[in-house]
Amino acid sequence: MEKNIVVLPGDGIGPEVLAEAVKILHAVERRFGCSFALREALIGGAAYEAEGDPLPEETLAACRAADAVLLGAVGGPRWAEAPVDKRPEAGLLRIRKELGLYANLRPAVVFPELASLSCLRPDLVEQGLDLLVVRELSGDVYFGLPAGEERRDGARQAFNNMIYDEREIRRIAIVAFEAAMKRKRRLCSVDKANILAVSRLWREVVREVGADYPGVELSHMYVDNCAMQMVIRPAQFDVLLTANLFGDILSDEAAGVAGSLGLLPSASLSGTAQSGGIGLYEPVHGSAPDITGQDKANPLAAILSTAMMLDMTFGLKDAAVAVEQAVRRTLAEGFRTADIAAGQPGTRLASCREMGDLVAARLV
Ligand code: IPM
Ligand code: MG
């Protein structure tokens, strides 16, 4: 099977971290005897500057024809004044919508070697932390219509529409239950059902889906309580199922709890690979304009996103595990990029490129 991957470096540190991810893909080709057809395309501010559009038609067409997409990062202060629909973030939202990427999987793991990076008290993370946020990605206030701003009764008024239909809830719930089946079989669905009609439907549909998964322990939690539980007792969570907006917020919180945004990968899927779905894989971190072009960025989130791609889109479980192990070995040997080196005695500082080389060398 030809494995077609579109590489979208994007803005800021995106191109730097993806160059290292591509290095890892070549190491995987050598070690596992597979081959990937890579094709690069534009997205975000880079695309806006070259083509006047943060998601050019050509990019979209290339992605539609691919099996998987690897994305670096989009955005930066340079485009803060661009028209709203031309901002880099608009390109990201459109690619999610156009490719039908409704399931966003964001694992947050505290590697034992890096437990001290967590902003939590050591006794809270020494039990370890290994949770997965399953975030709905193509609905909610992000896309609900009507949305906009108008003048009413002499004042400016702005509005967004929080809206889900039961099919959207059901399909993301199934993804979360399936993920829980492969993990510790605990699923916590997050909502605001004490206030929001949308959340009440959410809870009802999640319960219905849960009837098909008697082996999974299902609980429900209000989002405000969940935000607190995440910092006072994070180890209680296995899989968290959330709507788009709550998941955006909670996945950043989980990243803070885990310690470094520079380590967290993500997958956005339009369905399973078996059903012909496409997967877009990207680090959770942003474009980090403050360190762009300095060879300082942490490529591990991009590399771990590549591991997710190998597993979830291409079914190359062995290769995925080998990449993860190579990352852990590199960390265990004390190598750190600047973002995770602070306050860690005995560490060896590595640049973005060196980190990629170190991981690649541990894959042969
Ligand atoms: C994320 C980001 C995006 C989102 C932005 C950049 C549009 O915060 O992927 O979490 O809100 O989904
Ligand atoms: Mg976010």
CSV table of N, CA and C in Angstrom, one decimal, residues 18-167:
chain,number,residue,atom,x,y,z
A,18,LEU,N,8.5,19.9,12.2
A,18,LEU,CA,8.1,18.9,11.2
A,18,LEU,C,9.3,18.4,10.5
A,19,ALA,N,10.4,19.2,10.3
A,19,ALA,CA,11.6,18.7,9.7
A,19,ALA,C,12.1,17.5,10.5
A,20,GLU,N,12.0,17.6,11.8
A,20,GLU,CA,12.5,16.5,12.7
A,20,GLU,C,11.6,15.3,12.6
A,21,ALA,N,10.3,15.6,12.5
A,21,ALA,CA,9.3,14.5,12.4
A,21,ALA,C,9.5,13.7,11.1
A,22,VAL,N,9.9,14.5,10.0
A,22,VAL,CA,10.2,13.8,8.7
A,22,VAL,C,11.4,13.0,8.8
A,23,LYS,N,12.4,13.5,9.5
A,23,LYS,CA,13.6,12.7,9.8
A,23,LYS,C,13.3,11.4,10.4
A,24,ILE,N,12.4,11.4,11.4
A,24,ILE,CA,12.0,10.2,12.0
A,24,ILE,C,11.3,9.2,11.1
A,25,LEU,N,10.4,9.8,10.2
A,25,LEU,CA,9.7,8.9,9.2
A,25,LEU,C,10.8,8.2,8.3
A,26,HIS,N,11.8,8.9,7.9
A,26,HIS,CA,12.9,8.3,7.1
A,26,HIS,C,13.6,7.2,7.9
A,27,ALA,N,13.8,7.4,9.2
A,27,ALA,CA,14.4,6.4,10.0
A,27,ALA,C,13.5,5.2,10.1
A,28,VAL,N,12.2,5.4,10.2
A,28,VAL,CA,11.2,4.3,10.2
A,28,VAL,C,11.2,3.5,8.9
A,29,GLU,N,11.3,4.3,7.8
A,29,GLU,CA,11.4,3.6,6.5
A,29,GLU,C,12.6,2.6,6.5
A,30,ARG,N,13.8,3.1,6.9
A,30,ARG,CA,15.0,2.3,6.9
A,30,ARG,C,14.8,1.1,7.8
A,31,ARG,N,14.3,1.3,9.0
A,31,ARG,CA,14.3,0.2,10.0
A,31,ARG,C,13.2,-0.8,9.7
A,32,PHE,N,12.0,-0.3,9.2
A,32,PHE,CA,10.9,-1.2,9.0
A,32,PHE,C,10.6,-1.6,7.6
A,33,GLY,N,11.4,-1.1,6.7
A,33,GLY,CA,11.3,-1.4,5.3
A,33,GLY,C,10.0,-1.0,4.6
A,34,CYS,N,9.4,0.1,5.1
A,34,CYS,CA,8.2,0.6,4.5
A,34,CYS,C,8.6,1.9,3.7
A,35,SER,N,7.6,2.5,3.0
A,35,SER,CA,8.0,3.7,2.3
A,35,SER,C,6.8,4.7,2.3
A,36,PHE,N,7.1,5.9,2.5
A,36,PHE,CA,6.1,7.0,2.6
A,36,PHE,C,6.3,8.0,1.5
A,37,ALA,N,5.2,8.3,0.8
A,37,ALA,CA,5.3,9.4,-0.2
A,37,ALA,C,4.9,10.7,0.5
A,38,LEU,N,5.8,11.6,0.6
A,38,LEU,CA,5.6,12.8,1.3
A,38,LEU,C,5.4,13.9,0.3
A,39,ARG,N,4.4,14.8,0.6
A,39,ARG,CA,4.2,15.9,-0.3
A,39,ARG,C,3.9,17.2,0.6
A,40,GLU,N,4.6,18.2,0.3
A,40,GLU,CA,4.5,19.4,1.2
A,40,GLU,C,3.5,20.4,0.6
A,41,ALA,N,2.7,21.1,1.5
A,41,ALA,CA,1.8,22.1,1.0
A,41,ALA,C,1.7,23.2,2.0
A,42,LEU,N,1.0,24.3,1.6
A,42,LEU,CA,1.0,25.5,2.4
A,42,LEU,C,-0.3,25.6,3.3
A,43,ILE,N,-0.1,26.1,4.5
A,43,ILE,CA,-1.3,26.4,5.3
A,43,ILE,C,-1.0,27.6,6.2
A,44,GLY,N,-2.0,28.2,6.8
A,44,GLY,CA,-1.8,29.2,7.8
A,44,GLY,C,-1.3,30.5,7.2
A,45,GLY,N,-0.5,31.3,8.0
A,45,GLY,CA,0.0,32.6,7.6
A,45,GLY,C,0.9,32.4,6.4
A,46,ALA,N,1.6,31.4,6.3
A,46,ALA,CA,2.5,31.1,5.2
A,46,ALA,C,1.7,31.1,3.9
A,47,ALA,N,0.6,30.4,4.0
A,47,ALA,CA,-0.3,30.2,2.8
A,47,ALA,C,-1.0,31.5,2.5
A,48,TYR,N,-1.4,32.3,3.5
A,48,TYR,CA,-2.0,33.6,3.3
A,48,TYR,C,-1.1,34.5,2.5
A,49,GLU,N,0.2,34.5,2.9
A,49,GLU,CA,1.2,35.4,2.3
A,49,GLU,C,1.4,35.0,0.9
A,50,ALA,N,1.5,33.7,0.6
A,50,ALA,CA,1.9,33.2,-0.7
A,50,ALA,C,0.6,33.2,-1.7
A,51,GLU,N,-0.5,32.9,-1.1
A,51,GLU,CA,-1.7,32.7,-2.0
A,51,GLU,C,-2.9,33.5,-1.6
A,52,GLY,N,-2.8,34.3,-0.5
A,52,GLY,CA,-3.9,35.1,-0.1
A,52,GLY,C,-5.0,34.4,0.6
A,53,ASP,N,-4.7,33.1,1.0
A,53,ASP,CA,-5.7,32.3,1.6
A,53,ASP,C,-5.0,31.3,2.6
A,54,PRO,N,-5.5,31.3,3.8
A,54,PRO,CA,-4.8,30.4,4.8
A,54,PRO,C,-5.0,28.9,4.5
A,55,LEU,N,-6.0,28.6,3.7
A,55,LEU,CA,-6.1,27.2,3.3
A,55,LEU,C,-6.4,27.1,1.8
A,56,PRO,N,-5.4,27.2,0.9
A,56,PRO,CA,-5.6,27.2,-0.5
A,56,PRO,C,-6.2,25.9,-1.0
A,57,GLU,N,-7.0,26.1,-2.1
A,57,GLU,CA,-7.7,24.9,-2.7
A,57,GLU,C,-6.7,23.7,-3.0
A,58,GLU,N,-5.5,24.1,-3.4
A,58,GLU,CA,-4.5,23.1,-3.8
A,58,GLU,C,-4.1,22.3,-2.5
A,59,THR,N,-4.0,22.9,-1.4
A,59,THR,CA,-3.7,22.2,-0.2
A,59,THR,C,-4.8,21.3,0.2
A,60,LEU,N,-6.0,21.8,0.1
A,60,LEU,CA,-7.2,21.0,0.5
A,60,LEU,C,-7.3,19.8,-0.4
A,61,ALA,N,-7.0,20.0,-1.7
A,61,ALA,CA,-7.1,18.8,-2.7
A,61,ALA,C,-6.1,17.8,-2.3
A,62,ALA,N,-4.8,18.3,-2.0
A,62,ALA,CA,-3.8,17.3,-1.7
A,62,ALA,C,-4.1,16.5,-0.4
A,63,CYS,N,-4.7,17.2,0.6
A,63,CYS,CA,-5.1,16.5,1.8
A,63,CYS,C,-6.2,15.5,1.6
A,64,ARG,N,-7.1,15.9,0.7
A,64,ARG,CA,-8.3,14.9,0.5
A,64,ARG,C,-7.8,13.7,-0.2
A,65,ALA,N,-6.7,13.8,-1.0
A,65,ALA,CA,-6.2,12.6,-1.7
A,65,ALA,C,-5.2,11.8,-0.9
A,66,ALA,N,-4.9,12.3,0.3
A,66,ALA,CA,-3.8,11.7,1.1
A,66,ALA,C,-4.5,10.7,2.2
A,67,ASP,N,-3.6,9.9,2.8
A,67,ASP,CA,-4.1,9.0,3.8
A,67,ASP,C,-4.0,9.7,5.2
A,68,ALA,N,-3.0,10.6,5.3
A,68,ALA,CA,-2.7,11.3,6.5
A,68,ALA,C,-2.1,12.6,6.3
A,69,VAL,N,-2.3,13.5,7.2
A,69,VAL,CA,-1.7,14.9,7.1
A,69,VAL,C,-0.9,15.1,8.4
A,70,LEU,N,0.3,15.6,8.2
A,70,LEU,CA,1.1,16.0,9.4
A,70,LEU,C,1.2,17.5,9.4
A,71,LEU,N,0.8,18.1,10.5
A,71,LEU,CA,0.7,19.6,10.5
A,71,LEU,C,1.6,20.1,11.6
A,72,GLY,N,2.4,21.2,11.3
A,72,GLY,CA,3.3,21.8,12.3
A,72,GLY,C,2.5,22.7,13.3
A,73,ALA,N,2.3,23.9,12.9
A,73,ALA,CA,1.6,24.9,13.7
A,73,ALA,C,1.1,26.1,12.8
A,74,VAL,N,0.1,26.8,13.2
A,74,VAL,CA,-0.3,28.0,12.5
A,74,VAL,C,-0.4,29.1,13.4
A,75,GLY,N,-0.3,30.3,12.8
A,75,GLY,CA,-0.6,31.5,13.6
A,75,GLY,C,0.7,32.3,14.0
A,76,GLY,N,0.4,33.5,14.4
A,76,GLY,CA,1.5,34.4,14.9
A,76,GLY,C,1.0,35.8,14.9
A,77,PRO,N,1.7,36.7,15.6
A,77,PRO,CA,1.3,38.1,15.8
A,77,PRO,C,1.2,38.8,14.5
A,78,ARG,N,2.0,38.4,13.5
A,78,ARG,CA,2.1,39.0,12.2
A,78,ARG,C,0.8,39.1,11.5
A,79,TRP,N,-0.1,38.2,11.8
A,79,TRP,CA,-1.4,38.1,11.1
A,79,TRP,C,-2.6,38.5,12.0
A,80,ALA,N,-2.2,39.1,13.1
A,80,ALA,CA,-3.3,39.5,14.1
A,80,ALA,C,-4.3,40.5,13.5
A,81,GLU,N,-3.8,41.3,12.6
A,81,GLU,CA,-4.7,42.3,12.0
A,81,GLU,C,-5.4,41.8,10.7
A,82,ALA,N,-5.1,40.6,10.2
A,82,ALA,CA,-5.6,40.2,8.9
A,82,ALA,C,-7.1,40.0,9.1
A,83,PRO,N,-7.9,40.0,8.0
A,83,PRO,CA,-9.3,39.8,8.1
A,83,PRO,C,-9.6,38.5,8.8
A,84,VAL,N,-10.7,38.4,9.6
A,84,VAL,CA,-10.9,37.2,10.4
A,84,VAL,C,-10.9,35.9,9.6
A,85,ASP,N,-11.5,35.9,8.4
A,85,ASP,CA,-11.5,34.7,7.6
A,85,ASP,C,-10.2,34.4,6.9
A,86,LYS,N,-9.2,35.3,7.0
A,86,LYS,CA,-7.9,35.1,6.4
A,86,LYS,C,-6.8,34.8,7.4
A,87,ARG,N,-7.2,34.8,8.7
A,87,ARG,CA,-6.2,34.5,9.7
A,87,ARG,C,-5.8,33.0,9.7
A,88,PRO,N,-4.6,32.8,10.1
A,88,PRO,CA,-4.1,31.4,10.1
A,88,PRO,C,-5.0,30.4,10.8
A,89,GLU,N,-5.6,30.8,11.9
A,89,GLU,CA,-6.5,29.9,12.7
A,89,GLU,C,-7.7,29.6,11.8
A,90,ALA,N,-8.1,30.5,10.9
A,90,ALA,CA,-9.3,30.2,10.1
A,90,ALA,C,-9.0,29.0,9.2
A,91,GLY,N,-7.7,29.0,8.7
A,91,GLY,CA,-7.3,27.9,7.9
A,91,GLY,C,-7.4,26.5,8.6
A,92,LEU,N,-7.0,26.6,9.9
A,92,LEU,CA,-7.0,25.4,10.7
A,92,LEU,C,-8.5,24.9,10.9
A,93,LEU,N,-9.4,25.8,11.2
A,93,LEU,CA,-10.8,25.5,11.5
A,93,LEU,C,-11.4,24.9,10.2
A,94,ARG,N,-11.0,25.6,9.0
A,94,ARG,CA,-11.6,25.1,7.8
A,94,ARG,C,-11.1,23.7,7.4
A,95,ILE,N,-9.8,23.4,7.6
A,95,ILE,CA,-9.3,22.1,7.2
A,95,ILE,C,-10.0,21.0,8.1
A,96,ARG,N,-10.2,21.4,9.4
A,96,ARG,CA,-11.0,20.4,10.2
A,96,ARG,C,-12.4,20.1,9.6
A,97,LYS,N,-13.0,21.2,9.3
A,97,LYS,CA,-14.4,21.1,8.8
A,97,LYS,C,-14.4,20.4,7.4
A,98,GLU,N,-13.6,20.8,6.5
A,98,GLU,CA,-13.6,20.3,5.2
A,98,GLU,C,-13.2,18.8,5.1
A,99,LEU,N,-12.3,18.4,6.0
A,99,LEU,CA,-11.9,17.0,6.0
A,99,LEU,C,-12.8,16.1,6.9
A,100,GLY,N,-13.7,16.8,7.6
A,100,GLY,CA,-14.7,16.1,8.4
A,100,GLY,C,-14.0,15.5,9.7
A,101,LEU,N,-13.0,16.2,10.2
A,101,LEU,CA,-12.2,15.7,11.3
A,101,LEU,C,-13.0,16.0,12.6
A,102,TYR,N,-13.8,15.1,13.0
A,102,TYR,CA,-14.7,15.3,14.2
A,102,TYR,C,-14.1,14.8,15.5
A,103,ALA,N,-13.1,14.0,15.4
A,103,ALA,CA,-12.6,13.3,16.6
A,103,ALA,C,-11.2,13.8,16.9
A,104,ASN,N,-11.0,14.5,18.0
A,104,ASN,CA,-9.7,15.0,18.3
A,104,ASN,C,-9.2,14.2,19.6
A,105,LEU,N,-8.1,13.5,19.4
A,105,LEU,CA,-7.6,12.7,20.6
A,105,LEU,C,-6.3,13.4,21.1
A,106,ARG,N,-6.3,13.8,22.3
A,106,ARG,CA,-5.2,14.4,22.9
A,106,ARG,C,-4.7,13.7,24.2
A,107,PRO,N,-3.8,12.8,24.1
A,107,PRO,CA,-3.3,12.1,25.3
A,107,PRO,C,-2.4,13.1,26.1
A,108,ALA,N,-2.5,13.0,27.4
A,108,ALA,CA,-1.6,13.8,28.2
A,108,ALA,C,-0.9,12.8,29.2
A,109,VAL,N,0.4,12.6,29.0
A,109,VAL,CA,1.1,11.6,29.8
A,109,VAL,C,2.2,12.3,30.5
A,110,VAL,N,2.4,12.0,31.8
A,110,VAL,CA,3.5,12.4,32.5
A,110,VAL,C,4.6,11.3,32.4
A,111,PHE,N,5.6,11.6,31.7
A,111,PHE,CA,6.7,10.6,31.7
A,111,PHE,C,7.4,10.6,33.0
A,112,PRO,N,7.7,9.4,33.6
A,112,PRO,CA,8.3,9.4,34.9
A,112,PRO,C,9.6,10.3,35.0
A,113,GLU,N,10.4,10.3,33.9
A,113,GLU,CA,11.6,11.0,33.9
A,113,GLU,C,11.3,12.5,34.0
A,114,LEU,N,10.1,12.9,33.7
A,114,LEU,CA,9.8,14.4,33.6
A,114,LEU,C,8.7,14.8,34.6
A,115,ALA,N,8.5,13.9,35.6
A,115,ALA,CA,7.4,14.2,36.6
A,115,ALA,C,7.6,15.6,37.2
A,116,SER,N,8.9,16.0,37.4
A,116,SER,CA,9.1,17.3,38.1
A,116,SER,C,8.7,18.5,37.2
A,117,LEU,N,8.4,18.3,36.0
A,117,LEU,CA,8.0,19.4,35.1
A,117,LEU,C,6.6,19.8,35.4
A,118,SER,N,5.8,18.8,35.9
A,118,SER,CA,4.4,19.1,36.2
A,118,SER,C,4.3,20.3,37.1
A,119,CYS,N,3.3,21.1,36.9
A,119,CYS,CA,3.2,22.3,37.8
A,119,CYS,C,2.4,21.8,39.1
A,120,LEU,N,2.1,20.6,39.2
A,120,LEU,CA,1.4,20.1,40.4
A,120,LEU,C,2.4,19.6,41.5
A,121,ARG,N,1.9,19.5,42.7
A,121,ARG,CA,2.8,19.0,43.8
A,121,ARG,C,3.2,17.6,43.5
A,122,PRO,N,4.5,17.2,43.8
A,122,PRO,CA,5.0,15.9,43.4
A,122,PRO,C,4.1,14.8,43.9
A,123,ASP,N,3.5,14.9,45.1
A,123,ASP,CA,2.7,13.8,45.5
A,123,ASP,C,1.4,13.6,44.7
A,124,LEU,N,1.0,14.6,43.9
A,124,LEU,CA,-0.1,14.4,43.1
A,124,LEU,C,0.2,13.7,41.7
A,125,VAL,N,1.4,13.8,41.3
A,125,VAL,CA,1.8,13.2,40.0
A,125,VAL,C,2.6,12.0,40.1
A,126,GLU,N,3.1,11.7,41.4
A,126,GLU,CA,4.0,10.5,41.5
A,126,GLU,C,3.2,9.2,41.2
A,127,GLN,N,1.9,9.3,41.3
A,127,GLN,CA,1.1,8.1,40.9
A,127,GLN,C,1.0,8.0,39.4
A,128,GLY,N,1.6,9.0,38.8
A,128,GLY,CA,1.6,9.0,37.3
A,128,GLY,C,0.4,9.7,36.8
A,129,LEU,N,0.4,10.0,35.5
A,129,LEU,CA,-0.7,10.7,34.9
A,129,LEU,C,-0.8,10.2,33.5
A,130,ASP,N,-1.9,9.7,33.1
A,130,ASP,CA,-2.0,9.1,31.7
A,130,ASP,C,-3.5,9.3,31.4
A,131,LEU,N,-3.8,10.4,30.8
A,131,LEU,CA,-5.2,10.6,30.4
A,131,LEU,C,-5.3,10.9,28.9
A,132,LEU,N,-6.5,10.7,28.4
A,132,LEU,CA,-6.8,11.0,27.0
A,132,LEU,C,-8.0,11.9,26.9
A,133,VAL,N,-7.8,13.0,26.3
A,133,VAL,CA,-9.0,13.9,26.1
A,133,VAL,C,-9.5,13.5,24.7
A,134,VAL,N,-10.8,13.1,24.6
A,134,VAL,CA,-11.4,12.9,23.3
A,134,VAL,C,-12.4,14.1,23.1
A,135,ARG,N,-12.0,15.0,22.3
A,135,ARG,CA,-12.7,16.3,22.1
A,135,ARG,C,-13.4,16.3,20.7
A,136,GLU,N,-14.7,16.6,20.7
A,136,GLU,CA,-15.4,16.8,19.5
A,136,GLU,C,-14.8,18.0,18.8
A,137,LEU,N,-14.6,17.9,17.5
A,137,LEU,CA,-13.8,18.9,16.8
A,137,LEU,C,-14.5,19.7,15.7
A,138,SER,N,-15.7,19.2,15.3
A,138,SER,CA,-16.3,19.9,14.2
A,138,SER,C,-17.7,20.6,14.4
A,139,GLY,N,-18.0,20.7,15.7
A,139,GLY,CA,-19.3,21.3,16.0
A,139,GLY,C,-19.2,22.4,17.1
A,140,ASP,N,-20.3,22.5,17.8
A,140,ASP,CA,-20.3,23.4,19.0
A,140,ASP,C,-20.3,24.9,18.6
A,141,VAL,N,-20.0,25.8,19.5
A,141,VAL,CA,-19.9,27.2,19.2
A,141,VAL,C,-18.9,27.6,18.2
A,142,TYR,N,-18.0,26.6,17.9
A,142,TYR,CA,-16.9,26.9,16.9
A,142,TYR,C,-17.5,27.1,15.5
A,143,PHE,N,-18.6,26.3,15.3
A,143,PHE,CA,-19.1,26.3,13.9
A,143,PHE,C,-20.6,26.6,13.9
A,144,GLY,N,-21.3,26.7,15.0
A,144,GLY,CA,-22.7,26.8,15.1
A,144,GLY,C,-23.2,28.2,14.5
A,145,LEU,N,-24.3,28.1,13.7
A,145,LEU,CA,-24.8,29.3,13.1
A,145,LEU,C,-26.2,29.6,13.7
A,146,PRO,N,-26.7,30.8,13.8
A,146,PRO,CA,-26.0,32.0,13.4
A,146,PRO,C,-24.9,32.4,14.3
A,147,ALA,N,-23.9,33.1,13.8
A,147,ALA,CA,-22.8,33.7,14.6
A,147,ALA,C,-22.4,35.0,14.0
A,148,GLY,N,-22.1,36.0,14.8
A,148,GLY,CA,-21.7,37.3,14.2
A,148,GLY,C,-21.9,38.4,15.2
A,149,GLU,N,-21.9,39.6,14.6
A,149,GLU,CA,-22.1,40.8,15.5
A,149,GLU,C,-23.0,41.7,14.7
A,150,GLU,N,-23.9,42.3,15.4
A,150,GLU,CA,-24.8,43.3,14.8
A,150,GLU,C,-25.2,44.4,15.8
A,151,ARG,N,-25.8,45.4,15.3
A,151,ARG,CA,-26.3,46.5,16.2
A,151,ARG,C,-27.7,46.2,16.5
A,152,ARG,N,-28.0,46.2,17.8
A,152,ARG,CA,-29.4,46.1,18.2
A,152,ARG,C,-29.7,47.0,19.3
A,153,ASP,N,-30.8,47.7,19.2
A,153,ASP,CA,-31.2,48.7,20.2
A,153,ASP,C,-30.0,49.7,20.5
A,154,GLY,N,-29.3,50.1,19.4
A,154,GLY,CA,-28.3,51.1,19.6
A,154,GLY,C,-27.0,50.6,20.3
A,155,ALA,N,-26.9,49.2,20.4
A,155,ALA,CA,-25.7,48.7,21.0
A,155,ALA,C,-25.1,47.6,20.2
A,156,ARG,N,-23.8,47.3,20.2
A,156,ARG,CA,-23.2,46.2,19.5
A,156,ARG,C,-23.5,44.9,20.2
A,157,GLN,N,-24.0,43.9,19.5
A,157,GLN,CA,-24.3,42.7,20.1
A,157,GLN,C,-23.6,41.6,19.3
A,158,ALA,N,-23.0,40.6,20.0
A,158,ALA,CA,-22.3,39.5,19.3
A,158,ALA,C,-22.9,38.2,19.8
A,159,PHE,N,-22.9,37.2,18.9
A,159,PHE,CA,-23.5,35.9,19.3
A,159,PHE,C,-22.8,34.7,18.6
A,160,ASN,N,-22.8,33.6,19.3
A,160,ASN,CA,-22.4,32.3,18.7
A,160,ASN,C,-23.5,31.3,19.1
A,161,ASN,N,-23.5,30.2,18.4
A,161,ASN,CA,-24.6,29.3,18.6
A,161,ASN,C,-24.0,27.9,19.1
A,162,MET,N,-24.3,27.6,20.3
A,162,MET,CA,-23.8,26.2,20.8
A,162,MET,C,-24.9,25.2,20.4
A,163,ILE,N,-24.5,24.4,19.4
A,163,ILE,CA,-25.5,23.5,18.9
A,163,ILE,C,-24.9,22.1,18.5
A,164,TYR,N,-25.6,21.1,18.9
A,164,TYR,CA,-25.1,19.7,18.5
A,164,TYR,C,-26.4,18.9,18.1
A,165,ASP,N,-26.3,18.1,17.1
A,165,ASP,CA,-27.4,17.1,16.9
A,165,ASP,C,-26.9,15.8,17.4
A,166,GLU,N,-27.9,14.9,17.7
A,166,GLU,CA,-27.6,13.7,18.4
A,166,GLU,C,-26.6,12.8,17.6
A,167,ARG,N,-26.6,12.9,16.2
A,167,ARG,CA,-25.6,12.1,15.5
A,167,ARG,C,-24.2,12.5,15.7
